[in-house]
């Protein structure tokens, strides 16, 4: 999710499409939060690992 958010951010900045930039920003923030919670060993949504 974090990688997809960053990709959409870059595409949105290059093309000037603001909706892609907004969606990319939201996905990057959510992905970052999930990554931080997962790296601390905390179970997120009942799952400890996401692979």
Backbone as JSON, one array per atom type, in Angstrom:
{
  "sequence": "XXXXXXXXXXXXXXXXXXXXXXXXXXXXXXXXXXXXXXXXXXXXXXXXXXX",
  "N": [[0.82, -1.18, 0.0], [1.95, 1.19, 0.73], [3.92, 1.52, -1.23], [2.34, 1.69, -3.56], [0.99, 4.07, -2.99], [3.11, 5.92, -3.07], [3.89, 5.69, -5.76], [1.53, 6.61, -7.03], [1.57, 9.23, -6.06], [3.85, 10.28, -7.35], [3.14, 9.99, -10.08], [0.88, 11.63, -10.11], [2.05, 14.12, -9.53], [3.73, 14.48, -11.74], [1.97, 14.43, -13.96], [0.09, 16.29, -13.25], [-2.42, 15.75, -12.32], [-4.66, 16.15, -9.91], [-6.31, 14.48, -8.38], [-5.08, 11.98, -8.4], [-2.81, 12.59, -6.96], [-3.92, 13.18, -4.48], [-5.16, 10.73, -3.74], [-2.87, 9.12, -3.73], [-1.44, 10.29, -1.64], [-3.1, 9.73, 0.56], [-3.05, 6.9, 0.53], [-0.31, 6.48, 0.96], [0.04, 7.52, 3.55], [-1.67, 5.84, 5.08], [-0.48, 3.36, 4.52], [2.05, 3.81, 5.65], [1.4, 4.07, 8.37], [0.36, 1.51, 8.9], [2.66, 0.03, 8.4], [4.4, 0.95, 10.42], [2.97, 0.16, 12.73], [2.95, -2.61, 12.32], [5.69, -3.17, 12.4], [6.31, -2.78, 15.03], [5.39, -5.0, 16.22], [2.79, -5.16, 16.88], [-0.48, -6.44, 16.61], [-2.51, -5.89, 13.84], [-5.75, -5.38, 12.9], [-6.36, -7.96, 13.67], [-4.37, -9.5, 12.55], [-1.01, -10.46, 12.63], [1.03, -10.57, 10.78], [1.6, -9.6, 7.36], [1.96, -11.11, 4.91]],
  "CA": [[0.0, 0.0, 0.0], [2.86, 2.33, 0.8], [4.55, 1.65, -2.54], [1.32, 2.18, -4.49], [0.77, 5.47, -2.67], [4.24, 6.7, -3.57], [3.79, 5.68, -7.22], [0.46, 7.52, -7.42], [2.04, 10.58, -5.79], [4.78, 10.68, -8.41], [2.37, 10.14, -11.31], [0.05, 12.81, -9.95], [2.88, 15.32, -9.62], [4.24, 14.61, -13.11], [0.89, 14.72, -14.91], [-0.71, 17.41, -12.78], [-3.77, 15.29, -11.98], [-4.68, 16.32, -8.46], [-6.99, 13.36, -7.7], [-4.08, 10.93, -8.2], [-1.94, 13.04, -5.89], [-4.66, 13.05, -3.23], [-5.29, 9.3, -3.43], [-1.53, 8.65, -3.4], [-1.1, 10.78, -0.31], [-3.88, 8.96, 1.54], [-2.52, 5.53, 0.58], [1.03, 6.5, 1.56], [-0.11, 7.71, 4.99], [-2.23, 4.61, 5.66], [0.56, 2.34, 4.43], [3.08, 4.11, 6.64], [0.88, 3.75, 9.71], [0.32, 0.05, 9.02], [4.04, -0.45, 8.45], [4.92, 1.24, 11.76], [2.29, -0.72, 13.69], [3.42, -3.98, 12.09], [7.09, -3.33, 12.79], [6.4, -2.81, 16.49], [4.9, -6.3, 16.69], [1.39, -5.03, 17.26], [-1.41, -7.05, 15.66], [-3.4, -4.91, 13.21], [-6.95, -6.03, 12.34], [-6.35, -9.38, 13.99], [-3.28, -10.19, 11.87], [0.29, -10.0, 13.05], [1.9, -10.49, 9.59], [0.89, -9.31, 6.12], [2.56, -11.72, 3.73]],
  "C": [[0.88, 1.25, 0.0], [3.5, 2.58, -0.57], [3.56, 2.18, -3.58], [1.03, 3.65, -4.25], [1.88, 6.36, -3.21], [4.22, 6.79, -5.09], [2.71, 6.64, -7.69], [0.83, 8.98, -7.14], [2.93, 11.1, -6.92], [4.03, 10.9, -9.72], [1.5, 11.38, -11.25], [0.83, 14.1, -10.06], [3.36, 15.56, -11.05], [3.14, 15.06, -14.07], [0.03, 15.9, -14.49], [-2.14, 17.04, -12.46], [-3.87, 15.26, -10.46], [-5.36, 15.16, -7.73], [-6.01, 12.21, -7.47], [-3.15, 11.3, -7.05], [-2.62, 12.86, -4.54], [-4.79, 11.59, -2.81], [-3.93, 8.71, -3.03], [-1.1, 9.07, -2.02], [-1.82, 9.99, 0.78], [-3.33, 7.55, 1.67], [-1.14, 5.48, 1.23], [0.94, 6.67, 3.08], [-0.64, 6.45, 5.66], [-1.2, 3.49, 5.63], [1.67, 2.55, 5.43], [2.64, 3.77, 8.05], [0.84, 2.24, 9.91], [1.72, -0.54, 9.13], [4.63, -0.23, 9.85], [4.28, 0.33, 12.8], [2.76, -2.17, 13.54], [4.85, -4.19, 12.54], [7.27, -3.32, 14.3], [5.9, -4.12, 17.07], [3.44, -6.27, 17.1], [0.5, -5.66, 16.19], [-2.37, -5.98, 15.15], [-4.52, -5.67, 12.54], [-6.91, -7.54, 12.55], [-5.23, -10.17, 13.33], [-1.95, -9.61, 12.34], [1.24, -9.81, 11.86], [1.05, -10.28, 8.35], [1.63, -9.84, 4.92], [2.04, -13.1, 3.52]]
}
